[in-house]
């Protein structure tokens, strides 16, 4: 197995050991997701579809370029239609028609239920519309019966009974009157209802944001309209009302054009009618004064030619008059306004005027909910300016042509009249009057016809948007929230939380946790055993036939030490030093139990307390000569110890050795003695070597509890006497960088026979990541046991 594979398995095992974290957080997350789905307000998808009809007469001089899609006319037109459909004015009118700025909610313990459209009461506002449409106010009612209800401005304030139809004074929206809807009243008796009135523009903006409009594809003229709403019927009503309102706007624009054209024609008819009356009076007066009843036809050919020329001349003058009027109207416009389409014989000008009026109407509607800097309006202005220039150019050409034709016809008529003037003056004068009368009458009839055509065009006008699908509920199941996605996200978050916590712990963790961690740091230096963490109720010293995890780990330590001692020969092959980096890592615990586990095999064991600065052996062993006179001081033996032996040359090893019973096993102990002022100097004396030499001869095993290695130099001073040095590392306490210190001393040759022992390892972490632990044949605690 390679290192990368091993590391991956160890990392995976680190998460699998805490599987219950994942299970608990996943269950909690799924439970929260359940309550979210249970108490969230569902939303449903409402769809509708319309087709934007392309008008056949919308042709201009730029039609060739538009057919080539040079200006992107198609996409621009559909963008304009979408903007017009979603205009702010449209939504404000929809909200006002459906009264959606007033909401009714039945209060619940967790979630409120909104009422639509069967409201139990109706609100009548006595203030002007501007006040109620721009104000925000809410109050609470409880319907008691068909005659009265309770009213409160705040939910927790005292309620007062009010009869239906009574005036209620408010400081925000003026006076209001509540009337019952008898058909729906009984379903809401004795229920707390909150009535909320919000500004119409605010509600309109909410719906304007939520409504989505898009084309089916890039070149399609069909628009998809969709809305998500908590109440399907309300969403259906909103979309249907929006489409109707948009169509009404289209028809109203066409009516405006027709009215403007009719007004222009009526003004011209009034002027021509006056001229016609004047001509008829002149003819009547002339005949009366000359006594003329009927004149014979003279020079019929001349008269016919004259009449034809006069007719052509009058027709040219009519066209010139109309063209001049339109030309003056265009030049006098400060802004873009609708121009009358009076019907020139030039079809191109007539079509340009029609297109110009359509763009002006669209621009005016967009300006209701935007300003002139809107990109859509700027583009419309460019198109209008181009059409205006084209129309002015066409009108100039038509005017010039008509002037030339009028001059030509005038000359031709003069020649014909010169021949007619030879006839009697009376006949000539009467003919002139008659021709003027006919011409004026023809113009009058022509304008009446155009007026009727304009009214007929308006009466037959149809909306530009054709409804393909009325608004409908797209799916009976709510689109929000989605149970599958909600549960999936909750499960992922539930698993990510413990994963993140464990990952963060591992990322910030700089402690040694078990044998595997330590082996990665020390390399070839053996880590021979893991000592389990002891509970408060566990005994600190192993018994004779103990089968606990602690006893098994110590037996493994004993076996490994015996093997190492056989393979490493030294002067004193049975002296084992036990040290650590700092106090409190368990070296004294290990020393005491190692001595006891050797004694279990019948070996003669000596335990020496060589930590003369901070002795701890007194906490593990009790002898008859121990005393404790002060609660603040630890127990001490009255017999001489190691310090006294090093100071006095008269003492022998037998004088400082104290026999002790450890769970029916006998071991000898040399306590540290009194704490000296110069411990380092004492340990450097030759008597220390004599002590180890004599002890090695008398005992099978000599276990030495030494001082912490990083704190003082005491252990290094006597390390030469050790056959084996056990370096105790405390799991979850000793930092990894601390291990570099003994490893460095080992590399420098200052520590021989160095081995590591990991103490205080949690039982689920014993062995290689907890996979192979101690305690064969012994039941283990369940994960839910927190002791």
XYZ file of C-alpha atoms in Angstrom:
787
model
C 0.000 0.000 0.000
C 1.537 3.353 -1.013
C 1.594 6.396 1.232
C -0.925 8.407 -0.765
C -3.469 5.597 -0.593
C -2.851 5.174 3.103
C -3.208 8.882 3.753
C -6.465 8.975 1.845
C -7.880 6.120 3.857
C -6.743 7.723 7.073
C -8.365 10.989 6.077
C -11.580 9.202 5.113
C -11.542 7.250 8.347
C -11.240 10.511 10.270
C -14.656 11.507 8.895
C -16.231 8.060 9.135
C -15.388 7.817 12.821
C -17.697 10.782 13.369
C -20.498 9.450 11.212
C -23.006 10.206 13.953
C -22.236 13.944 13.520
C -23.269 13.685 9.888
C -26.366 11.669 10.777
C -27.518 14.136 13.441
C -26.948 17.278 11.356
C -28.552 15.651 8.297
C -31.641 14.733 10.324
C -31.820 18.262 11.778
C -31.394 19.835 8.336
C -34.076 17.607 6.793
C -36.392 18.387 9.709
C -35.890 22.125 9.173
C -36.504 21.622 5.453
C -39.753 19.817 6.275
C -40.970 22.710 8.430
C -39.912 25.202 5.756
C -41.966 23.336 3.169
C -44.808 22.948 5.638
C -45.100 26.631 6.509
C -43.753 28.389 3.394
C -46.260 30.031 1.076
C -46.282 28.061 -2.214
C -46.170 29.871 -5.550
C -47.737 28.671 -8.789
C -46.729 29.281 -12.407
C -49.233 31.229 -14.544
C -48.636 31.447 -18.305
C -50.205 33.319 -21.201
C -49.350 33.872 -24.849
C -50.120 36.649 -27.364
C -49.250 37.365 -30.982
C -48.191 40.845 -32.107
C -49.903 41.445 -35.471
C -47.838 43.223 -38.114
C -49.863 46.010 -39.737
C -49.922 45.814 -43.540
C -49.846 49.582 -44.173
C -46.774 50.285 -42.085
C -44.569 51.006 -45.098
C -42.039 53.783 -45.469
C -39.293 54.922 -47.793
C -36.883 52.845 -45.689
C -38.844 49.628 -46.302
C -36.165 48.205 -48.593
C -33.495 48.577 -45.914
C -35.872 47.225 -43.282
C -36.578 44.142 -45.404
C -32.830 43.562 -45.453
C -32.876 43.888 -41.629
C -30.220 46.615 -41.797
C -31.631 48.398 -38.734
C -32.839 45.269 -36.914
C -36.408 46.497 -37.262
C -37.989 43.169 -36.242
C -36.163 42.732 -32.946
C -36.509 46.421 -32.132
C -40.260 46.343 -32.730
C -40.706 43.303 -30.448
C -38.557 44.958 -27.791
C -40.788 48.012 -28.012
C -43.889 45.852 -27.689
C -42.469 44.173 -24.575
C -41.678 47.573 -23.052
C -45.155 48.833 -23.874
C -46.756 45.722 -22.388
C -44.680 46.045 -19.183
C -45.138 49.785 -18.883
C -45.682 51.135 -15.386
C -48.944 52.795 -16.401
C -50.375 49.441 -17.524
C -49.664 47.805 -14.164
C -51.031 50.752 -12.193
C -54.319 50.501 -14.076
C -54.413 46.704 -13.546
C -53.823 47.081 -9.800
C -56.533 49.727 -9.574
C -59.063 47.634 -11.499
C -58.429 44.472 -9.434
C -57.879 46.447 -6.161
C -54.751 44.439 -5.456
C -53.325 47.203 -3.262
C -55.779 45.981 -0.597
C -54.965 42.555 0.863
C -56.947 40.474 3.351
C -55.157 37.842 5.456
C -56.598 35.391 7.985
C -54.089 35.315 10.837
C -52.766 31.870 11.791
C -50.502 30.519 14.511
C -47.556 30.102 12.132
C -48.611 31.249 8.675
C -51.245 33.713 7.510
C -53.695 32.773 4.739
C -54.436 35.404 2.106
C -58.007 35.803 0.823
C -58.777 36.259 -2.893
C -61.164 37.037 -4.529
C -64.075 36.259 -2.175
C -63.516 39.036 0.353
C -65.750 38.973 3.460
C -65.970 42.790 3.563
C -65.688 45.705 1.171
C -63.893 48.959 1.994
C -65.369 52.253 0.873
C -62.983 55.206 0.916
C -64.341 58.663 1.557
C -61.060 60.425 0.789
C -59.871 61.261 -2.718
C -58.198 58.531 -4.730
C -54.777 60.185 -4.545
C -54.710 59.736 -0.758
C -55.642 56.045 -0.665
C -53.483 55.152 -3.677
C -50.335 56.669 -2.178
C -50.749 55.703 1.495
C -49.895 52.628 3.525
C -52.102 51.490 6.371
C -53.214 48.272 8.059
C -55.754 47.308 10.664
C -57.291 44.205 12.227
C -60.927 43.134 12.248
C -62.913 40.194 13.607
C -66.353 39.617 12.089
C -68.815 38.841 14.887
C -71.996 38.540 12.816
C -73.724 40.116 9.833
C -74.208 43.363 11.700
C -70.984 44.185 13.565
C -67.289 43.518 13.818
C -64.331 44.452 16.027
C -61.676 46.910 14.869
C -58.101 47.522 16.066
C -55.138 49.333 14.553
C -52.606 47.112 16.370
C -52.962 43.363 16.782
C -52.483 43.300 20.544
C -54.444 46.450 21.377
C -57.991 46.556 22.707
C -60.683 45.951 20.108
C -63.881 47.960 19.827
C -67.155 46.816 18.319
C -68.345 48.745 15.274
C -71.547 48.207 13.256
C -71.160 47.642 9.523
C -71.753 50.834 7.559
C -70.344 53.079 10.292
C -67.695 55.640 9.488
C -64.208 54.783 10.790
C -61.710 57.604 11.129
C -58.058 57.010 10.294
C -55.126 59.392 10.326
C -53.552 57.989 7.170
C -56.176 57.214 4.517
C -59.045 59.338 5.759
C -62.450 58.019 6.722
C -63.528 54.540 5.583
C -66.729 52.505 5.719
C -66.801 48.702 5.863
C -69.744 46.837 4.351
C -70.262 43.050 4.540
C -70.282 40.683 1.579
C -73.125 38.444 2.715
C -72.264 35.640 0.249
C -68.807 35.071 1.773
C -69.233 36.426 5.308
C -70.120 33.202 7.159
C -66.847 31.506 6.302
C -64.861 34.113 8.230
C -66.883 34.565 11.414
C -64.788 35.042 14.601
C -61.542 34.918 12.658
C -58.826 37.531 13.026
C -58.320 39.247 9.675
C -55.564 41.726 8.854
C -56.404 44.274 6.178
C -53.395 45.950 4.570
C -53.582 48.914 2.195
C -50.419 49.672 0.249
C -49.587 52.376 -2.314
C -50.734 51.442 -5.803
C -47.383 52.332 -7.476
C -45.543 50.135 -4.972
C -47.746 47.094 -5.652
C -47.615 47.791 -9.396
C -43.819 47.759 -9.313
C -43.818 44.407 -7.492
C -45.974 42.805 -10.180
C -44.057 44.578 -12.943
C -40.866 42.987 -11.603
C -42.424 39.524 -11.255
C -44.058 39.412 -14.701
C -41.686 38.013 -17.338
C -42.224 38.615 -21.068
C -40.114 37.001 -23.784
C -40.343 36.037 -27.450
C -40.693 32.402 -28.461
C -37.549 32.766 -30.586
C -35.472 35.554 -32.117
C -37.671 36.242 -35.143
C -41.040 35.230 -33.713
C -43.879 37.700 -33.150
C -45.385 35.577 -30.363
C -44.753 36.649 -26.760
C -44.759 34.362 -23.729
C -46.027 36.040 -20.554
C -45.518 34.356 -17.173
C -46.063 35.159 -13.506
C -45.553 33.298 -10.231
C -48.218 33.948 -7.622
C -49.285 32.390 -4.335
C -52.934 32.437 -5.475
C -53.424 30.990 -8.994
C -56.690 32.833 -9.682
C -55.103 36.161 -8.823
C -52.203 35.490 -11.186
C -54.644 34.562 -13.963
C -56.631 37.754 -13.395
C -53.481 39.902 -13.444
C -52.211 38.521 -16.767
C -55.626 38.688 -18.457
C -56.164 42.253 -17.227
C -52.695 43.242 -18.382
C -53.350 41.959 -21.915
C -56.746 43.684 -22.047
C -55.249 46.954 -20.838
C -52.498 46.790 -23.445
C -55.061 46.193 -26.218
C -57.185 49.091 -24.969
C -54.128 51.333 -25.189
C -53.526 50.255 -28.789
C -57.135 51.023 -29.755
C -56.988 54.355 -27.943
C -53.865 55.319 -29.912
C -55.672 54.612 -33.180
C -58.674 56.621 -31.996
C -56.386 59.570 -31.262
C -55.039 59.465 -34.829
C -58.559 59.211 -36.290
C -59.833 62.092 -34.136
C -56.913 64.317 -35.121
C -57.497 63.572 -38.811
C -61.249 64.210 -38.490
C -60.608 67.504 -36.753
C -58.320 68.643 -39.546
C -60.872 67.649 -42.229
C -63.725 69.334 -40.354
C -61.761 72.584 -40.236
C -61.174 72.402 -43.986
C -64.848 71.518 -44.653
C -65.979 74.570 -42.686
C -63.774 76.848 -44.819
C -64.843 75.230 -48.116
C -68.512 75.298 -47.139
C -68.255 79.065 -46.701
C -66.623 79.431 -50.129
C -69.285 77.235 -51.733
C -72.107 79.293 -50.242
C -70.483 82.486 -51.475
C -70.147 81.132 -55.039
C -73.760 79.994 -55.123
C -74.976 83.428 -53.938
C -72.857 85.090 -56.627
C -74.397 82.879 -59.329
C -77.893 83.596 -58.070
C -77.302 87.363 -57.963
C -75.747 87.363 -61.450
C -78.683 85.523 -63.025
C -81.222 87.769 -61.302
C -79.463 90.943 -62.406
C -79.127 89.766 -66.033
C -82.479 87.996 -66.217
C -80.811 84.771 -67.262
C -82.683 81.475 -66.836
C -80.862 79.146 -69.369
C -78.057 79.857 -71.834
C -77.553 77.932 -75.037
C -74.371 76.154 -75.443
C -71.877 78.202 -77.380
C -68.599 76.983 -78.586
C -69.204 73.599 -76.879
C -65.768 72.383 -77.782
C -64.130 75.395 -76.122
C -66.300 75.044 -73.102
C -65.533 71.322 -72.772
C -61.815 71.959 -73.049
C -62.068 74.811 -70.612
C -64.024 72.685 -68.160
C -61.519 69.847 -68.388
C -58.578 72.200 -67.912
C -60.327 73.980 -65.072
C -61.036 70.628 -63.376
C -57.443 69.549 -63.665
C -56.299 72.939 -62.411
C -58.615 72.766 -59.399
C -57.491 69.198 -58.607
C -53.875 70.314 -58.774
C -54.685 73.257 -56.514
C -56.380 70.918 -54.014
C -53.370 68.656 -53.912
C -51.092 71.687 -53.634
C -53.219 73.089 -50.804
C -53.122 69.810 -48.863
C -49.399 69.352 -49.460
C -48.697 72.918 -48.349
C -50.811 72.442 -45.205
C -48.957 69.276 -44.259
C -45.640 70.955 -45.035
C -46.486 73.900 -42.758
C -47.690 71.561 -40.011
C -44.411 69.598 -40.066
C -42.279 72.726 -39.998
C -44.298 74.238 -37.112
C -44.001 71.116 -34.876
C -41.681 71.681 -31.893
C -41.925 68.023 -30.952
C -43.181 64.868 -32.572
C -46.970 65.059 -32.912
C -49.544 63.136 -34.885
C -50.145 64.653 -38.344
C -53.437 64.316 -40.278
C -53.538 61.865 -43.147
C -55.874 63.826 -45.485
C -55.231 61.651 -48.531
C -52.730 62.960 -51.098
C -52.666 61.158 -54.408
C -48.996 60.420 -53.754
C -49.127 56.958 -52.100
C -45.575 57.203 -50.684
C -46.398 60.340 -48.640
C -49.622 58.766 -47.433
C -47.772 55.626 -46.248
C -44.990 57.685 -44.642
C -47.590 59.700 -42.712
C -49.272 56.492 -41.500
C -45.947 55.056 -40.270
C -45.021 58.391 -38.677
C -48.295 58.478 -36.694
C -47.782 54.899 -35.459
C -44.297 55.680 -34.137
C -45.535 58.931 -32.512
C -48.292 57.000 -30.688
C -45.816 54.377 -29.502
C -43.429 57.094 -28.314
C -46.156 58.879 -26.359
C -47.098 55.650 -24.554
C -43.519 54.885 -23.613
C -43.076 58.442 -22.272
C -45.871 57.755 -19.752
C -43.570 55.343 -17.849
C -40.114 56.560 -18.913
C -38.230 59.613 -20.151
C -36.636 60.790 -23.385
C -33.263 59.302 -22.453
C -34.638 55.768 -22.576
C -32.708 53.854 -25.311
C -35.988 52.681 -26.861
C -37.344 56.274 -27.079
C -34.009 57.521 -28.446
C -34.224 54.921 -31.183
C -37.837 55.926 -31.918
C -36.742 59.587 -32.136
C -34.141 58.630 -34.710
C -36.718 56.766 -36.774
C -39.199 59.659 -36.497
C -36.567 62.195 -37.498
C -35.683 60.076 -40.532
C -39.351 59.766 -41.528
C -39.889 63.489 -40.961
C -36.998 64.398 -43.217
C -38.195 61.930 -45.829
C -41.737 63.323 -45.655
C -40.505 66.929 -45.939
C -38.364 65.995 -48.907
C -41.272 64.200 -50.584
C -43.613 67.121 -49.860
C -41.101 69.576 -51.365
C -40.909 67.467 -54.526
C -44.701 67.147 -54.731
C -45.180 70.892 -54.135
C -42.691 71.782 -56.861
C -44.325 69.373 -59.315
C -47.783 70.668 -58.466
C -46.648 74.310 -58.940
C -45.300 73.450 -62.368
C -48.540 71.655 -63.241
C -50.677 74.569 -61.980
C -48.678 77.031 -64.084
C -48.979 74.811 -67.131
C -52.737 74.354 -66.687
C -53.190 78.091 -66.087
C -51.498 78.914 -69.364
C -53.567 76.294 -71.148
C -56.766 77.642 -69.590
C -55.854 81.200 -70.523
C -55.556 80.201 -74.138
C -58.941 78.489 -74.064
C -60.537 81.411 -72.201
C -59.208 83.862 -74.758
C -61.373 82.127 -77.299
C -64.347 81.992 -74.961
C -64.047 85.699 -74.144
C -65.260 86.388 -77.610
C -68.635 85.108 -76.469
C -71.073 87.372 -74.749
C -69.798 88.584 -71.434
C -72.832 87.365 -69.577
C -72.328 83.801 -70.666
C -68.641 83.973 -69.894
C -69.224 85.337 -66.420
C -71.863 82.736 -65.710
C -69.578 79.989 -66.856
C -66.842 81.206 -64.523
C -69.227 81.228 -61.615
C -70.483 77.750 -62.510
C -66.997 76.309 -62.817
C -65.991 77.776 -59.450
C -69.129 76.337 -57.905
C -68.446 72.861 -59.328
C -64.836 72.870 -58.213
C -65.671 73.961 -54.677
C -68.461 71.414 -54.462
C -66.137 68.599 -55.632
C -63.604 69.519 -52.953
C -66.361 69.600 -50.326
C -67.622 66.121 -51.275
C -64.052 64.792 -51.328
C -63.380 65.974 -47.779
C -66.675 64.530 -46.529
C -65.637 61.186 -48.004
C -62.241 61.321 -46.283
C -63.873 62.102 -42.952
C -66.101 59.054 -43.234
C -63.129 56.919 -44.184
C -61.257 58.061 -41.057
C -64.217 57.198 -38.802
C -64.701 53.836 -40.493
C -60.981 53.077 -40.009
C -61.318 53.749 -36.281
C -64.551 51.759 -35.970
C -62.919 48.740 -37.635
C -59.655 49.069 -35.702
C -58.581 45.866 -33.934
C -55.974 45.431 -31.153
C -52.453 44.850 -32.296
C -52.029 41.950 -29.829
C -53.994 38.790 -30.605
C -54.545 36.451 -27.658
C -53.122 33.023 -28.433
C -53.634 31.560 -24.927
C -55.552 33.217 -22.129
C -53.832 33.064 -18.753
C -53.864 29.551 -17.296
C -52.331 27.537 -14.458
C -49.273 25.885 -16.005
C -48.898 23.216 -13.308
C -51.172 22.225 -10.418
C -48.090 21.710 -8.272
C -46.266 24.751 -6.842
C -43.024 25.808 -8.508
C -41.712 27.356 -5.303
C -40.610 25.973 -2.939
C -39.583 22.769 -4.700
C -39.562 19.841 -2.220
C -36.895 17.818 -4.023
C -34.462 20.715 -4.324
C -35.237 21.924 -0.788
C -34.550 18.503 0.731
C -31.453 18.053 -1.411
C -30.023 21.435 -0.437
C -30.872 20.775 3.219
C -29.155 17.384 3.075
C -26.064 18.867 1.421
C -25.896 21.669 3.987
C -26.488 19.182 6.796
C -23.543 17.106 5.603
C -21.366 20.115 4.865
C -21.644 21.549 8.384
C -19.924 18.631 10.197
C -17.593 18.197 7.250
C -16.554 21.855 7.498
C -16.165 21.643 11.255
C -14.008 18.517 11.018
C -12.034 20.003 8.147
C -11.466 23.245 10.071
C -10.405 21.273 13.131
C -7.948 19.268 11.059
C -6.704 22.413 9.347
C -6.064 24.222 12.629
C -5.027 21.120 14.520
C -1.341 21.013 15.506
C -1.610 18.274 18.124
C -0.598 14.624 18.123
C -3.653 12.379 18.428
C -2.436 8.814 18.077
C 0.358 6.545 17.006
C -0.223 7.167 13.321
C 0.208 10.947 13.679
C 3.411 10.512 15.639
C 4.906 7.999 13.182
C 4.527 10.540 10.365
C 6.627 13.009 12.361
C 9.399 10.870 13.910
C 10.126 8.743 10.863
C 12.350 5.751 11.722
C 12.207 6.269 15.497
C 9.866 3.560 16.885
C 6.511 4.436 18.404
C 6.027 1.294 20.430
C 2.639 1.693 22.119
C -0.465 3.791 22.743
C -1.755 4.233 26.295
C -5.532 4.716 26.522
C -7.204 7.689 28.117
C -8.431 6.915 31.632
C -11.781 8.011 32.966
C -12.352 9.541 36.348
C -13.553 6.211 37.735
C -10.763 4.112 36.218
C -7.931 2.882 38.443
C -4.551 4.382 37.665
C -2.536 1.225 38.431
C -3.093 -2.117 36.680
C -4.044 -5.190 38.679
C -2.411 -8.595 38.597
C -4.814 -10.255 36.194
C -6.162 -7.072 34.668
C -7.720 -7.401 31.165
C -8.460 -3.727 30.671
C -7.321 -1.768 27.638
C -4.681 -0.080 29.826
C -3.293 -3.447 30.950
C -3.220 -4.783 27.380
C -1.389 -1.727 26.110
C 1.201 -2.058 28.897
C 1.727 -5.720 28.043
C 2.375 -4.661 24.445
C 4.846 -2.069 25.741
C 6.583 -4.715 27.861
C 6.877 -7.082 24.910
C 8.239 -4.383 22.595
C 10.754 -3.239 25.222
C 12.029 -6.752 25.702
C 12.536 -7.059 21.972
C 14.292 -3.693 21.702
C 16.546 -4.428 24.688
C 17.683 -7.712 23.132
C 18.520 -5.974 19.857
C 20.303 -3.007 21.484
C 23.117 -3.959 23.844
C 24.342 -1.367 26.365
C 26.265 -1.156 29.632
C 23.095 -1.226 31.679
C 20.671 -3.254 29.611
C 17.813 -3.198 32.064
C 17.536 0.509 32.908
C 14.550 2.263 31.317
C 14.201 6.042 31.471
C 10.763 7.572 31.075
C 10.512 11.267 30.220
C 8.348 13.782 28.363
C 8.458 17.300 26.977
C 6.626 19.097 29.788
C 4.962 18.087 33.038
C 1.509 16.556 32.966
C 1.979 14.299 29.930
C 1.773 11.031 31.911
C 5.370 9.917 32.380
C 4.864 9.104 36.073
C 1.677 7.181 35.266
C 3.576 5.178 32.674
C 6.545 4.602 35.008
C 4.332 3.294 37.802
C 2.270 1.018 35.569
C 5.309 -0.269 33.661
C 6.906 -1.258 36.975
C 3.663 -2.965 38.013
C 3.283 -4.842 34.699
C 6.861 -6.146 34.988
C 6.201 -7.171 38.568
C 3.159 -9.189 37.372
C 5.608 -11.548 35.618
C 7.510 -12.220 38.865
C 10.431 -10.021 37.938
C 12.322 -7.992 40.515
C 11.607 -4.360 39.719
C 13.016 -1.095 41.083
C 11.160 2.164 40.461
C 13.286 5.315 40.907
C 11.811 8.807 41.182
C 14.564 10.807 39.419
C 12.388 13.940 38.960
C 13.761 15.575 42.093
C 12.396 18.999 41.198
C 8.711 18.015 40.974
C 8.266 14.463 42.299
C 4.981 12.738 41.489
C 5.522 9.106 42.583
C 4.012 9.916 45.980
C 0.624 10.303 44.248
C 0.650 6.692 43.004
C 2.084 4.734 45.950
C 1.316 4.693 49.641
C 3.760 3.378 52.246
C 3.651 3.271 56.012
C 6.285 5.930 56.455
C 4.500 8.609 54.370
C 3.253 11.764 56.095
C 1.347 14.829 54.996
C 1.420 17.697 57.450
C 0.169 20.494 55.182
C -2.723 20.405 52.743
C -0.777 22.588 50.306
C 2.218 20.225 50.205
C 2.282 16.707 48.662
C 2.914 13.589 50.683
C 6.532 12.761 51.520
C 8.264 9.685 52.885
C 10.069 10.012 56.174
C 12.750 7.716 54.818
C 15.701 9.080 52.875
C 15.367 9.252 49.106
C 17.457 9.895 45.994
C 18.420 13.428 47.029
C 19.748 12.274 50.406
C 21.639 9.413 48.727
C 23.390 11.806 46.344
C 24.251 14.208 49.159
C 25.444 11.660 51.768
C 28.119 9.150 50.872
C 27.239 7.066 53.920
C 23.881 5.935 52.517
C 23.589 2.765 50.541
C 20.946 1.705 48.053
C 19.268 -0.488 50.670
C 18.900 2.545 52.943
C 16.739 4.444 50.472
C 14.765 1.544 48.978
C 11.174 1.140 50.184
C 9.295 -2.105 49.476
C 5.737 -1.591 48.248
C 2.762 -3.734 47.340
C 1.025 -2.953 44.080
C -2.096 -5.095 43.675
C -0.478 -8.151 45.333
C 2.802 -7.564 43.455
C 5.977 -6.429 45.202
C 8.188 -3.688 43.821
C 10.930 -1.587 45.372
C 10.727 2.170 45.177
C 13.317 4.900 45.608
C 11.467 8.164 46.085
C 13.048 11.465 45.098
C 13.458 12.706 48.639
C 13.652 16.310 49.575
C 13.714 18.944 46.820
C 17.283 20.270 46.666
C 18.408 23.784 45.717
C 20.911 22.379 43.164
C 19.304 19.373 41.464
C 21.449 19.488 38.308
C 24.697 19.437 40.279
C 23.530 16.508 42.407
C 22.599 14.432 39.349
C 26.067 15.026 37.893
C 27.787 13.312 40.856
C 29.444 9.942 40.400
C 27.159 8.424 43.041
C 24.347 8.612 40.444
C 26.300 6.228 38.213
C 27.096 4.019 41.174
C 23.398 3.857 42.001
C 22.429 2.767 38.481
C 25.261 0.219 38.367
C 24.272 -1.336 41.682
C 20.554 -1.270 40.861
C 21.157 -2.924 37.496
C 22.915 -5.790 39.319
C 20.284 -6.228 41.996
C 17.117 -5.951 39.866
C 15.778 -7.413 36.668
C 14.322 -4.047 35.605
C 15.050 -0.515 36.757
C 12.325 1.982 35.818
C 13.382 5.636 36.170
C 10.806 8.454 36.275
C 12.886 11.425 35.060
C 12.296 15.161 34.707
C 10.642 16.671 31.560
C 13.228 17.031 28.833
C 12.270 20.462 27.460
C 11.906 22.116 30.868
C 15.218 21.216 32.553
C 18.490 19.482 31.641
C 18.295 16.881 34.418
C 17.380 13.979 32.141
C 20.096 14.762 29.611
C 22.699 14.738 32.415
C 21.935 11.110 33.311
C 20.732 9.816 29.910
C 24.032 7.968 29.377
C 22.997 5.378 32.001
C 19.772 4.423 30.210
C 19.473 1.348 28.028
C 16.131 2.583 26.721
C 14.463 6.019 26.844
C 10.678 6.144 26.561
C 9.482 9.588 25.503
C 5.845 10.134 26.523
C 3.644 12.202 24.185
C 0.178 13.165 25.403
C -2.521 12.805 22.743
C -4.570 15.937 21.979
C -2.135 18.004 24.084
C 1.430 17.742 22.776
C 2.033 19.931 19.747
C 3.630 18.353 16.706
C 6.424 20.912 16.547
C 7.494 19.905 20.096
C 8.438 16.444 18.789
C 11.216 18.040 16.747
C 13.170 18.589 19.988
C 13.759 14.922 21.001
C 14.167 13.943 17.343
C 16.915 16.543 17.018
C 18.608 15.278 20.228
C 18.428 11.754 18.854
C 20.070 12.887 15.615
C 22.819 14.653 17.616
C 23.515 11.480 19.603
C 22.415 12.927 22.929
C 19.587 10.421 23.388
C 20.231 6.728 22.797
C 17.639 4.016 22.556
C 14.882 6.575 22.075
C 11.315 5.331 21.610
C 7.998 7.109 21.785
C 4.857 6.287 23.740
C 1.533 8.029 23.001
C -0.471 8.534 26.191
C -4.082 9.588 26.815
C -5.381 8.266 23.471
C -9.159 8.039 23.182
C -10.316 4.449 22.882
C -11.991 5.071 19.512
C -8.669 6.442 18.262
C -6.428 3.627 19.483
C -4.414 1.781 16.887
C -4.110 3.064 13.345
C -6.763 5.709 13.327
C -9.002 3.645 15.580
C -9.297 0.778 13.110
C -7.256 -1.662 15.152
C -7.586 -0.966 18.870
C -6.793 -2.807 22.067
C -9.114 -4.749 24.308
C -9.637 -7.998 22.407
C -12.586 -9.839 23.931
C -13.757 -6.743 25.820
C -16.944 -4.827 24.964
C -16.514 -1.161 24.052
C -18.627 1.837 24.884
C -21.238 3.023 22.439
C -20.759 6.320 20.618
C -23.589 7.930 22.534
C -21.834 7.335 25.852
C -20.215 10.711 26.525
C -18.310 9.713 29.672
